[in-house]
mmCIF file of C-alpha atoms in Angstrom:
data_model
loop_
_atom_site.group_PDB
_atom_site.id
_atom_site.type_symbol
_atom_site.label_atom_id
_atom_site.label_comp_id
_atom_site.label_asym_id
_atom_site.label_seq_id
_atom_site.Cartn_x
_atom_site.Cartn_y
_atom_site.Cartn_z
ATOM 1 C CA MET A 1 -14.569 -57.047 63.114
ATOM 2 C CA GLU A 2 -11.819 -54.409 63.185
ATOM 3 C CA VAL A 3 -12.150 -51.619 60.632
ATOM 4 C CA LYS A 4 -9.067 -49.806 59.404
ATOM 5 C CA ASP A 5 -8.700 -46.403 57.817
ATOM 6 C CA SER A 6 -6.813 -45.734 54.615
ATOM 7 C CA ASP A 7 -3.537 -45.360 56.563
ATOM 8 C CA GLY A 8 -3.833 -48.880 57.987
ATOM 9 C CA ALA A 9 -4.393 -47.864 61.642
ATOM 10 C CA PRO A 10 -7.313 -49.484 63.522
ATOM 11 C CA ASP A 11 -10.366 -47.289 63.619
ATOM 12 C CA LYS A 12 -11.383 -48.467 67.138
ATOM 13 C CA LYS A 13 -8.174 -47.312 68.839
ATOM 14 C CA GLU A 14 -8.336 -43.715 67.574
ATOM 15 C CA PRO A 15 -10.176 -41.031 69.548
ATOM 16 C CA PRO A 16 -13.244 -39.486 67.920
ATOM 17 C CA LEU A 17 -12.399 -36.719 65.492
ATOM 18 C CA ILE A 18 -15.602 -34.884 66.254
ATOM 19 C CA GLU A 19 -16.815 -35.280 69.822
ATOM 20 C CA ALA A 20 -20.022 -33.350 69.653
ATOM 21 C CA PHE A 21 -20.979 -34.380 66.143
ATOM 22 C CA ARG A 22 -24.104 -36.392 65.621
ATOM 23 C CA PRO A 23 -25.689 -37.111 62.240
ATOM 24 C CA VAL A 24 -28.839 -35.144 61.572
ATOM 25 C CA GLY A 25 -31.865 -37.014 60.258
ATOM 26 C CA ILE A 26 -32.262 -40.657 59.458
ATOM 27 C CA THR A 27 -29.523 -42.576 57.675
ATOM 28 C CA SER A 28 -30.645 -43.149 54.103
ATOM 29 C CA GLY A 29 -30.700 -46.502 52.445
ATOM 30 C CA LEU A 30 -27.856 -45.405 50.226
ATOM 31 C CA ASP A 31 -25.695 -44.854 53.339
ATOM 32 C CA ALA A 32 -26.628 -48.331 54.589
ATOM 33 C CA LYS A 33 -25.506 -49.836 51.310
ATOM 34 C CA THR A 34 -22.228 -47.981 51.598
ATOM 35 C CA ASP A 35 -21.771 -49.276 55.155
ATOM 36 C CA LYS A 36 -22.340 -52.790 53.987
ATOM 37 C CA LYS A 37 -19.923 -52.330 51.098
ATOM 38 C CA MET A 38 -17.201 -50.947 53.357
ATOM 39 C CA GLY A 39 -17.833 -53.481 56.048
ATOM 40 C CA VAL A 40 -18.802 -50.920 58.698
ATOM 41 C CA SER A 41 -21.478 -51.894 61.218
ATOM 42 C CA PRO A 42 -24.106 -49.215 61.952
ATOM 43 C CA GLN A 43 -23.702 -49.921 65.692
ATOM 44 C CA LEU A 44 -20.019 -48.976 65.750
ATOM 45 C CA PRO A 45 -19.057 -45.523 67.030
ATOM 46 C CA MET A 46 -19.333 -43.099 64.105
ATOM 47 C CA HIS A 47 -15.890 -41.567 64.177
ATOM 48 C CA GLY A 48 -14.155 -43.155 61.139
ATOM 49 C CA MET A 49 -13.616 -42.101 57.529
ATOM 50 C CA ARG A 50 -17.292 -41.626 56.759
ATOM 51 C CA GLU A 51 -17.716 -39.300 59.733
ATOM 52 C CA VAL A 52 -14.966 -37.040 58.408
ATOM 53 C CA GLN A 53 -16.670 -37.076 55.018
ATOM 54 C CA ARG A 54 -19.995 -36.173 56.568
ATOM 55 C CA ALA A 55 -18.400 -33.379 58.632
ATOM 56 C CA PHE A 56 -17.078 -31.696 55.541
ATOM 57 C CA SER A 57 -20.293 -32.182 53.587
ATOM 58 C CA GLU A 58 -22.505 -30.700 56.311
ATOM 59 C CA THR A 59 -20.169 -27.838 57.269
ATOM 60 C CA SER A 60 -21.866 -24.466 56.960
ATOM 61 C CA LEU A 61 -20.706 -22.321 54.043
ATOM 62 C CA ARG A 62 -20.506 -19.291 56.336
ATOM 63 C CA ASP A 63 -19.445 -18.866 59.940
ATOM 64 C CA LEU A 64 -22.046 -17.332 62.229
ATOM 65 C CA ASN A 65 -19.417 -15.211 63.987
ATOM 66 C CA ASN A 66 -17.689 -14.226 60.768
ATOM 67 C CA PRO A 67 -20.287 -14.477 57.990
ATOM 68 C CA THR A 68 -18.054 -12.912 55.330
ATOM 69 C CA LEU A 69 -15.223 -15.410 55.757
ATOM 70 C CA MET A 70 -14.818 -17.570 52.645
ATOM 71 C CA ARG A 71 -11.760 -19.703 52.036
ATOM 72 C CA ASP A 72 -10.639 -22.059 49.311
ATOM 73 C CA VAL A 73 -10.488 -25.548 50.846
ATOM 74 C CA PRO A 74 -9.500 -28.565 48.745
ATOM 75 C CA MET A 75 -11.793 -31.543 49.305
ATOM 76 C CA PRO A 76 -9.735 -34.641 50.252
ATOM 77 C CA PHE A 77 -12.459 -37.038 49.034
ATOM 78 C CA SER A 78 -14.030 -37.926 45.744
ATOM 79 C CA GLN A 79 -17.044 -35.894 44.681
ATOM 80 C CA GLY A 80 -19.183 -39.012 44.700
ATOM 81 C CA SER A 81 -18.572 -39.750 48.380
ATOM 82 C CA MET A 82 -19.620 -36.218 49.298
ATOM 83 C CA PHE A 83 -22.940 -36.083 47.506
ATOM 84 C CA ASP A 84 -24.126 -39.572 46.648
ATOM 85 C CA GLY A 85 -22.830 -41.456 49.701
ATOM 86 C CA GLN A 86 -20.600 -43.745 47.650
ATOM 87 C CA ALA A 87 -17.105 -43.703 49.148
ATOM 88 C CA GLY A 88 -14.161 -44.134 46.826
ATOM 89 C CA VAL A 89 -12.159 -47.318 47.232
ATOM 90 C CA TYR A 90 -8.416 -47.000 47.344
ATOM 91 C CA GLY A 91 -6.738 -48.520 44.314
ATOM 92 C CA GLN A 92 -9.815 -48.506 42.074
ATOM 93 C CA ALA A 93 -9.223 -45.888 39.386
ATOM 94 C CA SER A 94 -12.768 -46.201 38.080
ATOM 95 C CA VAL A 95 -14.180 -44.917 41.395
ATOM 96 C CA PHE A 96 -11.602 -42.191 42.090
ATOM 97 C CA ARG A 97 -12.480 -38.680 40.910
ATOM 98 C CA THR A 98 -10.432 -35.517 40.687
ATOM 99 C CA PRO A 99 -10.591 -33.460 43.896
ATOM 100 C CA VAL A 100 -13.030 -30.566 43.731
ATOM 101 C CA PHE A 101 -12.031 -27.156 45.087
ATOM 102 C CA ARG A 102 -14.870 -25.166 46.664
ATOM 103 C CA SER A 103 -15.198 -22.019 48.755
ATOM 104 C CA VAL A 104 -15.926 -23.345 52.255
ATOM 105 C CA SER A 105 -15.714 -21.633 55.643
ATOM 106 C CA LEU A 106 -15.170 -23.926 58.623
ATOM 107 C CA GLY A 107 -18.087 -23.692 61.050
ATOM 108 C CA PRO A 108 -17.906 -23.728 64.873
ATOM 109 C CA VAL A 109 -18.521 -27.494 65.127
ATOM 110 C CA ALA A 110 -15.629 -28.400 62.837
ATOM 111 C CA THR A 111 -13.365 -25.863 64.531
ATOM 112 C CA ALA A 112 -14.183 -27.282 67.969
ATOM 113 C CA ALA A 113 -13.347 -30.750 66.662
ATOM 114 C CA GLY A 114 -9.793 -29.665 65.880
ATOM 115 C CA PHE A 115 -9.950 -29.077 62.144
ATOM 116 C CA VAL A 116 -7.365 -26.610 60.863
ATOM 117 C CA ASP A 117 -7.839 -24.432 57.808
ATOM 118 C CA PRO A 118 -5.588 -26.023 55.131
ATOM 119 C CA ARG A 119 -4.783 -22.661 53.576
ATOM 120 C CA ILE A 120 -1.630 -22.530 51.512
ATOM 121 C CA ASP A 121 1.092 -20.221 52.704
ATOM 122 C CA GLU A 122 1.144 -17.500 50.028
ATOM 123 C CA SER A 123 4.652 -16.436 51.007
ATOM 124 C CA ILE A 124 6.147 -19.518 49.340
ATOM 125 C CA ILE A 125 4.507 -18.744 45.973
ATOM 126 C CA PRO A 126 6.969 -16.887 43.719
ATOM 127 C CA LYS A 127 5.563 -13.605 42.465
ATOM 128 C CA PRO A 128 6.541 -12.204 39.045
ATOM 129 C CA ASN A 129 8.557 -9.054 38.896
ATOM 130 C CA VAL A 130 6.006 -6.670 37.405
ATOM 131 C CA GLN A 131 8.531 -3.948 36.749
ATOM 132 C CA SER A 132 10.903 -6.202 34.832
ATOM 133 C CA PHE A 133 8.016 -7.722 32.872
ATOM 134 C CA ARG A 134 6.845 -4.297 31.756
ATOM 135 C CA ALA A 135 10.371 -3.350 30.841
ATOM 136 C CA ILE A 136 10.656 -6.423 28.620
ATOM 137 C CA GLN A 137 7.296 -5.628 27.046
ATOM 138 C CA THR A 138 8.154 -2.026 26.211
ATOM 139 C CA LYS A 139 11.765 -2.639 25.224
ATOM 140 C CA VAL A 140 12.187 -1.949 21.502
ATOM 141 C CA ALA A 141 15.167 -3.101 19.495
ATOM 142 C CA PRO A 142 17.110 -0.318 17.766
ATOM 143 C CA PRO A 143 17.256 -0.117 13.960
ATOM 144 C CA PRO A 144 19.704 -2.557 12.373
ATOM 145 C CA GLU A 145 23.081 -1.637 10.976
ATOM 146 C CA PRO A 146 23.253 -1.154 7.185
ATOM 147 C CA PRO A 147 24.301 -4.402 5.502
ATOM 148 C CA GLY A 148 28.025 -4.241 4.870
ATOM 149 C CA GLY A 149 28.000 -0.624 6.018
ATOM 150 C CA TYR A 150 26.767 0.427 2.560
ATOM 151 C CA LEU A 151 24.139 3.165 2.054
ATOM 152 C CA GLU A 152 22.804 4.832 -1.093
ATOM 153 C CA LYS A 153 24.629 8.168 -1.011
ATOM 154 C CA SER A 154 22.269 10.078 -3.288
ATOM 155 C CA THR A 155 19.029 8.981 -1.601
ATOM 156 C CA THR A 156 20.003 8.817 2.100
ATOM 157 C CA PHE A 157 19.852 11.444 4.835
ATOM 158 C CA HIS A 158 20.620 11.340 8.574
ATOM 159 C CA THR A 159 18.346 12.280 11.446
ATOM 160 C CA SER A 160 18.561 12.323 15.226
ATOM 161 C CA ILE A 161 14.875 11.917 16.126
ATOM 162 C CA ASP A 162 13.469 8.713 17.609
ATOM 163 C CA PRO A 163 13.155 6.051 14.869
ATOM 164 C CA ARG A 164 9.630 5.104 15.953
ATOM 165 C CA VAL A 165 8.531 8.719 15.559
ATOM 166 C CA ALA A 166 10.234 8.816 12.160
ATOM 167 C CA MET A 167 8.397 5.638 11.105
ATOM 168 C CA HIS A 168 5.068 7.238 12.003
ATOM 169 C CA HIS A 169 5.807 10.391 10.003
ATOM 170 C CA ILE A 170 7.075 8.393 7.009
ATOM 171 C CA GLY A 171 3.856 6.385 6.927
ATOM 172 C CA GLN A 172 1.790 9.580 6.871
ATOM 173 C CA ILE A 173 3.978 11.048 4.111
ATOM 174 C CA LEU A 174 3.565 7.946 1.934
ATOM 175 C CA LYS A 175 -0.210 8.235 2.257
ATOM 176 C CA GLU A 176 -0.077 11.890 1.209
ATOM 177 C CA LEU A 177 2.014 10.958 -1.850
ATOM 178 C CA ASP A 178 -0.486 8.216 -2.853
ATOM 179 C CA VAL A 179 2.112 5.479 -2.438
ATOM 180 C CA ASP A 180 1.064 1.872 -1.864
ATOM 181 C CA PHE A 181 3.194 0.404 0.910
ATOM 182 C CA THR A 182 3.588 -2.439 3.379
ATOM 183 C CA GLU A 183 5.085 -1.676 6.783
ATOM 184 C CA LYS A 184 7.524 -3.936 8.645
ATOM 185 C CA PRO A 185 7.959 -2.174 12.006
ATOM 186 C CA GLU A 186 10.323 -4.758 13.500
ATOM 187 C CA ARG A 187 12.812 -3.997 10.718
ATOM 188 C CA TYR A 188 12.006 -0.259 10.457
ATOM 189 C CA LYS A 189 11.189 -0.791 6.808
ATOM 190 C CA TYR A 190 8.553 0.148 4.209
ATOM 191 C CA LYS A 191 8.121 -1.776 0.955
ATOM 192 C CA CYS A 192 6.550 0.677 -1.473
ATOM 193 C CA GLU A 193 5.401 0.965 -5.049
ATOM 194 C CA VAL A 194 4.050 3.927 -6.967
ATOM 195 C CA PHE A 195 2.574 4.230 -10.445
ATOM 196 C CA SER A 196 3.825 7.609 -11.507
ATOM 197 C CA LYS A 197 2.755 8.632 -15.016
ATOM 198 C CA GLY A 198 1.562 5.079 -15.629
ATOM 199 C CA CYS A 199 4.979 3.558 -14.847
ATOM 200 C CA ARG A 200 5.442 1.210 -11.874
ATOM 201 C CA ILE A 201 8.323 2.129 -9.572
ATOM 202 C CA PRO A 202 8.963 -0.175 -6.588
ATOM 203 C CA PHE A 203 11.279 1.086 -3.843
ATOM 204 C CA TRP A 204 12.182 0.522 -0.175
ATOM 205 C CA ILE A 205 12.493 2.949 2.710
ATOM 206 C CA GLN A 206 14.430 1.750 5.748
ATOM 207 C CA ILE A 207 15.930 3.320 8.877
ATOM 208 C CA PHE A 208 19.430 2.192 9.937
ATOM 209 C CA SER A 209 21.630 2.888 12.959
ATOM 210 C CA HIS A 210 24.641 4.707 11.544
ATOM 211 C CA GLU A 211 27.373 6.886 13.098
ATOM 212 C CA SER A 212 25.597 7.500 16.411
ATOM 213 C CA LYS A 213 22.554 8.718 14.459
ATOM 214 C CA TYR A 214 19.878 7.193 12.266
ATOM 215 C CA ALA A 215 20.064 7.006 8.479
ATOM 216 C CA VAL A 216 16.877 7.044 6.365
ATOM 217 C CA GLU A 217 17.537 5.355 3.037
ATOM 218 C CA MET A 218 15.237 5.215 -0.004
ATOM 219 C CA GLN A 219 16.344 2.537 -2.464
ATOM 220 C CA ARG A 220 14.899 2.137 -5.954
ATOM 221 C CA ARG A 221 14.323 -1.481 -6.983
ATOM 222 C CA SER A 222 13.326 -0.903 -10.627
ATOM 223 C CA GLY A 223 11.547 1.591 -12.861
ATOM 224 C CA ASP A 224 12.381 4.984 -14.319
ATOM 225 C CA CYS A 225 15.258 6.619 -12.444
ATOM 226 C CA ILE A 226 14.216 10.161 -13.444
ATOM 227 C CA GLU A 227 10.687 9.669 -12.124
ATOM 228 C CA PHE A 228 12.109 8.088 -8.982
ATOM 229 C CA SER A 229 14.233 11.190 -8.369
ATOM 230 C CA ARG A 230 11.047 13.273 -8.488
ATOM 231 C CA ILE A 231 9.425 11.011 -5.920
ATOM 232 C CA TYR A 232 12.463 11.237 -3.678
ATOM 233 C CA SER A 233 12.517 15.034 -3.911
ATOM 234 C CA SER A 234 8.831 15.219 -2.942
ATOM 235 C CA PHE A 235 9.492 12.791 -0.088
ATOM 236 C CA MET A 236 12.404 14.909 1.165
ATOM 237 C CA ARG A 237 10.301 18.081 1.142
ATOM 238 C CA LYS A 238 7.598 16.358 3.195
ATOM 239 C CA CYS A 239 10.208 15.074 5.656
ATOM 240 C CA SER A 240 11.646 18.558 6.131
ATOM 241 C CA GLU A 241 8.153 19.931 6.817
ATOM 242 C CA CYS A 242 7.573 17.485 9.687
ATOM 243 C CA GLY A 243 11.087 17.909 11.119
ATOM 244 C CA ILE A 244 12.716 14.616 10.159
ATOM 245 C CA CYS A 245 15.429 16.351 8.156
ATOM 246 C CA SER A 246 16.619 19.854 7.432
ATOM 247 C CA MET A 247 15.254 21.981 4.602
ATOM 248 C CA ASP A 248 18.850 22.494 3.403
ATOM 249 C CA LEU A 249 18.898 18.883 2.181
ATOM 250 C CA CYS A 250 16.034 19.526 -0.274
ATOM 251 C CA PRO A 251 16.747 20.598 -3.864
ATOM 252 C CA PRO A 252 16.395 24.371 -4.319
ATOM 253 C CA PHE A 253 13.406 24.191 -6.687
ATOM 254 C CA LEU A 254 11.429 22.205 -4.079
ATOM 255 C CA GLN A 255 12.032 24.570 -1.173
ATOM 256 C CA ALA A 256 9.223 26.881 -2.308
ATOM 257 C CA PRO A 257 6.057 26.158 -0.296
ATOM 258 C CA ASN A 258 3.595 26.212 -3.220
ATOM 259 C CA VAL A 259 5.391 23.988 -5.699
ATOM 260 C CA GLN A 260 3.007 21.550 -7.387
ATOM 261 C CA GLU A 261 4.123 17.944 -7.237
ATOM 262 C CA ASP A 262 2.289 16.929 -10.406
ATOM 263 C CA MET A 263 3.690 19.013 -13.215
ATOM 264 C CA CYS A 264 1.482 19.151 -16.329
ATOM 265 C CA PHE A 265 3.157 19.190 -19.708
ATOM 266 C CA GLU A 266 1.758 21.891 -21.958
ATOM 267 C CA MET A 267 2.938 21.769 -25.553
ATOM 268 C CA GLU A 268 2.821 24.261 -28.396
ATOM 269 C CA GLU A 269 0.406 23.726 -31.265
ATOM 270 C CA ASP A 270 3.155 22.892 -33.734
ATOM 271 C CA GLN A 271 4.652 20.294 -31.381
ATOM 272 C CA LEU A 272 1.488 18.317 -30.705
ATOM 273 C CA GLU A 273 1.166 16.604 -34.079
ATOM 274 C CA GLY A 274 4.814 15.621 -34.348
ATOM 275 C CA THR A 275 4.954 14.267 -30.776
ATOM 276 C CA LEU A 276 1.610 12.611 -30.029
ATOM 277 C CA LYS A 277 0.897 10.929 -33.350
ATOM 278 C CA PRO A 278 4.111 8.812 -33.380
ATOM 279 C CA LEU A 279 3.494 7.794 -29.772
ATOM 280 C CA LEU A 280 -0.026 6.550 -30.536
ATOM 281 C CA GLU A 281 1.239 4.662 -33.577
ATOM 282 C CA MET A 282 3.888 2.923 -31.470
ATOM 283 C CA ALA A 283 1.230 2.174 -28.816
ATOM 284 C CA GLY A 284 -0.478 -0.055 -31.374
ATOM 285 C CA SER A 285 2.712 -1.998 -32.094
ATOM 286 C CA GLU A 286 2.844 -5.761 -31.727
ATOM 287 C CA TYR A 287 6.132 -5.477 -29.848
ATOM 288 C CA MET A 288 5.329 -5.332 -26.143
ATOM 289 C CA ASP A 289 8.323 -3.273 -25.027
ATOM 290 C CA MET A 290 7.639 -0.614 -27.663
ATOM 291 C CA LYS A 291 3.936 -0.544 -26.796
ATOM 292 C CA CYS A 292 4.525 -0.161 -23.050
ATOM 293 C CA SER A 293 7.082 2.632 -23.512
ATOM 294 C CA ALA A 294 4.816 4.552 -25.891
ATOM 295 C CA VAL A 295 1.716 4.262 -23.685
ATOM 296 C CA SER A 296 3.700 5.325 -20.600
ATOM 297 C CA ALA A 297 5.053 8.383 -22.440
ATOM 298 C CA PHE A 298 1.614 9.363 -23.732
ATOM 299 C CA CYS A 299 0.181 8.893 -20.214
ATOM 300 C CA GLU A 300 2.732 11.346 -18.832
ATOM 301 C CA LEU A 301 1.768 13.947 -21.460
ATOM 302 C CA SER A 302 -1.994 13.390 -21.108
ATOM 303 C CA SER A 303 -2.159 15.428 -17.887
ATOM 304 C CA GLY A 304 -1.794 18.607 -19.957
ATOM 305 C CA LYS A 305 -4.897 20.382 -21.292
ATOM 306 C CA SER A 306 -3.380 20.916 -24.742
ATOM 307 C CA VAL A 307 -2.878 17.142 -25.149
ATOM 308 C CA ALA A 308 -6.525 16.466 -24.174
ATOM 309 C CA ASP A 309 -7.668 19.041 -26.720
ATOM 310 C CA TRP A 310 -5.598 17.463 -29.509
ATOM 311 C CA THR A 311 -6.860 13.979 -28.577
ATOM 312 C CA ALA A 312 -10.487 15.178 -28.702
ATOM 313 C CA LYS A 313 -9.970 16.430 -32.272
ATOM 314 C CA ASN A 314 -8.484 13.086 -33.390
ATOM 315 C CA ILE A 315 -10.413 10.687 -31.140
ATOM 316 C CA ASP A 316 -12.195 8.995 -34.066
ATOM 317 C CA ASP A 317 -8.839 7.829 -35.421
ATOM 318 C CA TYR A 318 -7.637 6.394 -32.098
ATOM 319 C CA LEU A 319 -10.790 5.290 -30.246
ATOM 320 C CA LYS A 320 -10.280 1.669 -31.316
ATOM 321 C CA LEU A 321 -6.725 1.872 -29.992
ATOM 322 C CA PHE A 322 -7.959 2.984 -26.549
ATOM 323 C CA GLU A 323 -10.482 0.120 -26.487
ATOM 324 C CA ASP A 324 -7.740 -2.419 -27.240
ATOM 325 C CA LEU A 325 -5.387 -0.949 -24.650
ATOM 326 C CA LEU A 326 -8.036 -1.207 -21.903
ATOM 327 C CA LYS A 327 -8.503 -4.888 -22.790
ATOM 328 C CA SER A 328 -4.791 -5.657 -22.852
ATOM 329 C CA GLU A 329 -3.548 -8.576 -20.765
ATOM 330 C CA ALA A 330 -0.107 -7.024 -20.371
ATOM 331 C CA ARG A 331 0.041 -5.335 -16.977
ATOM 332 C CA GLU A 332 2.605 -2.697 -17.984
ATOM 333 C CA SER A 333 0.498 -1.301 -20.823
ATOM 334 C CA LEU A 334 -2.739 -1.616 -18.817
ATOM 335 C CA TRP A 335 -1.313 0.439 -15.924
ATOM 336 C CA ALA A 336 -0.608 3.359 -18.271
ATOM 337 C CA ALA A 337 -3.754 2.979 -20.409
ATOM 338 C CA VAL A 338 -6.220 3.253 -17.514
ATOM 339 C CA SER A 339 -4.410 6.340 -16.181
ATOM 340 C CA THR A 340 -4.462 7.872 -19.664
ATOM 341 C CA VAL A 341 -8.243 7.501 -19.964
ATOM 342 C CA ALA A 342 -8.697 8.960 -16.465
ATOM 343 C CA ASN A 343 -6.516 11.966 -17.399
ATOM 344 C CA LEU A 344 -8.315 12.566 -20.698
ATOM 345 C CA SER A 345 -11.781 12.474 -19.088
ATOM 346 C CA ILE A 346 -11.749 16.218 -18.525
ATOM 347 C CA ARG A 347 -13.717 17.046 -21.707
ATOM 348 C CA LYS A 348 -17.358 16.211 -22.281
ATOM 349 C CA ASP A 349 -16.866 15.166 -25.909
ATOM 350 C CA LEU A 350 -14.173 12.659 -24.918
ATOM 351 C CA CYS A 351 -16.382 11.287 -22.114
ATOM 352 C CA GLU A 352 -19.223 10.780 -24.606
ATOM 353 C CA LYS A 353 -16.905 8.856 -26.930
ATOM 354 C CA PHE A 354 -15.660 6.636 -24.088
ATOM 355 C CA ASN A 355 -19.243 5.984 -22.934
ATOM 356 C CA SER A 356 -20.522 5.068 -26.409
ATOM 357 C CA SER A 357 -17.676 2.609 -26.916
ATOM 358 C CA SER A 358 -16.576 -0.363 -24.810
ATOM 359 C CA CYS A 359 -14.222 1.782 -22.713
ATOM 360 C CA VAL A 360 -16.689 2.339 -19.838
ATOM 361 C CA SER A 361 -17.617 -1.341 -19.608
ATOM 362 C CA SER A 362 -13.899 -2.209 -19.536
ATOM 363 C CA LEU A 363 -13.358 0.331 -16.750
ATOM 364 C CA VAL A 364 -16.161 -1.255 -14.712
ATOM 365 C CA LYS A 365 -14.501 -4.672 -15.030
ATOM 366 C CA MET A 366 -11.128 -3.256 -14.031
ATOM 367 C CA THR A 367 -12.518 -1.994 -10.716
ATOM 368 C CA GLN A 368 -12.676 -5.651 -9.580
ATOM 369 C CA VAL A 369 -9.126 -6.693 -10.497
ATOM 370 C CA ASP A 370 -6.420 -7.479 -7.935
ATOM 371 C CA SER A 371 -4.156 -4.577 -8.906
ATOM 372 C CA ALA A 372 -4.746 -1.698 -6.484
ATOM 373 C CA HIS A 373 -3.518 0.880 -9.008
ATOM 374 C CA VAL A 374 -5.770 -0.354 -11.826
ATOM 375 C CA ALA A 375 -8.866 -0.449 -9.588
ATOM 376 C CA ARG A 376 -8.100 3.012 -8.214
ATOM 377 C CA GLU A 377 -7.534 4.621 -11.634
ATOM 378 C CA ALA A 378 -10.575 2.904 -13.149
ATOM 379 C CA SER A 379 -12.804 4.271 -10.398
ATOM 380 C CA ARG A 380 -11.268 7.731 -10.933
ATOM 381 C CA ALA A 381 -12.004 7.546 -14.658
ATOM 382 C CA LEU A 382 -15.633 6.535 -14.016
ATOM 383 C CA LYS A 383 -16.035 9.408 -11.555
ATOM 384 C CA ASN A 384 -14.669 11.913 -14.116
ATOM 385 C CA ILE A 385 -16.937 10.613 -16.870
ATOM 386 C CA ALA A 386 -19.988 10.671 -14.596
ATOM 387 C CA THR A 387 -19.230 14.298 -13.720
ATOM 388 C CA PHE A 388 -19.993 15.301 -17.352
ATOM 389 C CA LEU A 389 -22.585 12.686 -18.332
ATOM 390 C CA GLY A 390 -24.523 12.221 -15.082
ATOM 391 C CA LYS A 391 -27.064 9.404 -15.298
ATOM 392 C CA ASP A 392 -26.279 8.831 -18.979
ATOM 393 C CA ILE A 393 -23.131 6.895 -18.024
ATOM 394 C CA SER A 394 -23.384 3.140 -18.527
ATOM 395 C CA VAL A 395 -22.866 2.277 -14.848
ATOM 396 C CA SER A 396 -25.439 0.602 -12.567
ATOM 397 C CA ALA A 397 -25.880 0.649 -8.816
ATOM 398 C CA ASN A 398 -24.633 -2.960 -8.620
ATOM 399 C CA ASP A 399 -21.333 -1.833 -10.140
ATOM 400 C CA ILE A 400 -20.840 0.823 -7.465
ATOM 401 C CA ARG A 401 -21.718 -1.163 -4.320
ATOM 402 C CA PRO A 402 -18.503 -3.266 -4.231
ATOM 403 C CA LEU A 403 -16.424 -0.096 -4.614
ATOM 404 C CA LEU A 404 -18.030 1.445 -1.528
ATOM 405 C CA LYS A 405 -16.664 -1.477 0.536
ATOM 406 C CA SER A 406 -13.149 -1.393 -0.893
ATOM 407 C CA LYS A 407 -10.146 -1.451 1.455
ATOM 408 C CA ASP A 408 -8.574 1.392 -0.526
ATOM 409 C CA ALA A 409 -9.736 4.757 0.828
ATOM 410 C CA ARG A 410 -9.230 6.435 -2.555
ATOM 411 C CA VAL A 411 -11.440 3.888 -4.300
ATOM 412 C CA ARG A 412 -14.154 4.467 -1.696
ATOM 413 C CA GLN A 413 -13.813 8.223 -2.188
ATOM 414 C CA HIS A 414 -14.250 7.927 -5.961
ATOM 415 C CA ALA A 415 -17.179 5.536 -5.534
ATOM 416 C CA GLU A 416 -18.916 7.880 -3.105
ATOM 417 C CA ALA A 417 -18.565 10.782 -5.535
ATOM 418 C CA LEU A 418 -19.854 8.564 -8.331
ATOM 419 C CA ARG A 419 -22.895 7.562 -6.287
ATOM 420 C CA GLU A 420 -23.703 11.164 -5.395
ATOM 421 C CA THR A 421 -23.419 12.177 -9.041
ATOM 422 C CA LEU A 422 -25.797 9.437 -10.154
ATOM 423 C CA ARG A 423 -28.034 10.006 -7.058
ATOM 424 C CA LEU A 424 -28.264 6.287 -6.330
#
């Protein structure tokens, strides 16, 4: 019977692929079954397909003359034919297996038989341009042009420093000014909001390419325009200190190095009654716009010591009002109310009144709300009250633990001071 290889040529007419090769050991029964399946007689010269398979399977992993030589050689046979003696049959997908790539070094026997290392020519493999790839990676788009060429004239200044350096300095300045912000570096933009004097003021800061330089624009979205001008002046002074802009662009009253950013309002004795009492009466109004405006105005005045002293004398008349304001569901009035309580907690008698009422328990609940400003001011108020009352404050260790894990660094700072005061 004439046996043919996979290419159709007669096996008998081809010269032996391996002249000096002889199988080592006794042919296993599994090999005999394979011979019978393939139709190969054991008496025929062993130089067909199975001999090539056996040559590859019994090739030494290392050359004796070159023991460190290891090459990647793709196996031209199924994994089953190499290790279990079952040769794959052409055309039967169930028997065929994916070729296995192994590190094999051709030994002296296989080399003498005429086998050639099937190594791939690496010169034909395209190599990436490392320099151009790095250039693409580090290439940064310049700041965009201002939309329609329009810029806010009163709150825009020009600079010539690198915009990425300016973005870094602006981020540090916003942290120093206690501004909550979200950075969008691909657009050279900061979306900010600040709660100055209990009033929310959202604004944007963005860098534009303009007139061969870069323009830094601060744009108010809503809120008090007078308070926004104060924020912009403080921002300009910080920018001039780090070299983003010139000191000449700052207002004259902010060019002094020791100017306080938070100005406290001190009032004369005869002005206190006529100013504060109407504000507190309007704060208890049923009309939401009137209530929010009155609480925001009182919050701005509460940073002064004279206002805290007047409030301490009349706290019995307005303690119920403070309790209701801290429980308000209106965000605008709640923003100002929590800051007011934190500002007034600079006297021991006021702290005792807040602790004996429901104000402290309301402050503890507000530390867990979603508003970053409310949680921050509530933790500040609790820290101020604990400074005077110590362990007498109605706050437990379980109330402080979540604050120590807050994402806001200022909340964590207040919580740490509160824990040290209570020695928990």
